[in-house]
């Protein structure tokens, strides 16, 4: 196992301190000596697998060492002091961070979960690597969950789905998020999982046929246009399909895009060139184009999305993006964090700005005092669905699904939100709690003597609006007291 790990690391860190990695390996291996997991294998295999999962994100040696050592304080006789002597401050504090998170036991009560999660977020702000190790740990535990009792499986799966998958999403680690979702789906809703899986298999033949055709044609066209690209296709995750069925109240047969295709190229210009080739040469599903390059998602995801259809209406969603956007999409903030650290001294500010935006967001969340509020904020921010409305001047504003007229006002500007008396939607006045839908033209009207009220908090959904309203109320209270 250590040889495999070394090989994986040297692929992206040619000058890595392999001796330190091997030291951690040997140390952890002997500390966990004779311990057996529920699966029947040596306990230490779990630690190695967690480290191996983390090499997918190309993480540094201290993180990998901490991964090998991540259960050592909890499950062996080794104490922090010894660890510090052997491996120094950095690795020890990472291991301590992970151990701390483990000590918060899952509680069915929402508030208790949120509380733990706030503490976890504190850990992130100090060091994002702690949460990433924890997510890899959870991923490996979920992969090997079958050996536990059904009750335990359910409990862990529920915890994973409520707390960890939104977080993987929020950090933009979509690979892990999708796998975690399907693993939990299988345990929590085995009947639905199996039903969708069976139907999926039955229908995938026709889809694969069309997919092969698409791959061949697109390859031909892009090669002759001299555009560098790589192309990959994969099935959509089953939980995603299930959620879509629920959301749109549709049976499986009505869900069309079972597969997604990805075209990755070098520059943004090429993304748009590829898009126009796809638009000219294939049948496009109406209104299926979304430009997340100009309007990135809240977690900074960027791509062009467009759905094509065969003559017999088999559809495939195509995502077009650059290598850079791809890295961000697959590994999110983790990838950024790594760049920042590795190339600290070179000046690549654009990446740092993205990271700063993330951390800024997390810090804002931390200022929220109430735990339930906090969890619901986190959930809204993780909300996948988005709508688009425009201002009278044609500026596009992106909002989460369910956003109200007042959310729109706050999205335009804090002052407009704070003084908003009403919003005109397609020329008609609507109440502040009116739920917007995509395509509407909105204009917020302000009046000097309007002030945010407690009541507003009961219907706004965006984090931005909540944060601004609470901030205003807090400051007013302070002024009254003084
Ligand atoms: Mn573990």
Short mmCIF file of N, CA and C and ligand atoms in Angstrom, two decimals, residues 43 46 70-71 137, ligand 1:
data_model
loop_
_atom_site.label_atom_id
_atom_site.label_comp_id
_atom_site.label_asym_id
_atom_site.label_seq_id
_atom_site.Cartn_x
_atom_site.Cartn_y
_atom_site.Cartn_z
N UNK A 43 -7.69 -2.63 10.50
CA UNK A 43 -8.20 -1.27 10.61
C UNK A 43 -7.39 -0.29 9.77
N UNK A 46 -8.25 1.15 6.31
CA UNK A 46 -9.15 2.30 6.21
C UNK A 46 -8.34 3.60 6.11
N UNK A 70 -5.31 9.80 11.01
CA UNK A 70 -6.51 10.54 11.42
C UNK A 70 -7.31 9.89 12.57
N UNK A 71 -7.20 8.56 12.73
CA UNK A 71 -7.95 7.90 13.80
C UNK A 71 -7.09 7.55 15.00
N UNK A 137 -12.77 10.57 4.76
CA UNK A 137 -13.03 9.55 5.78
C UNK A 137 -14.47 9.07 5.65
MN1 LIG B 1 -11.78 7.12 10.07
#
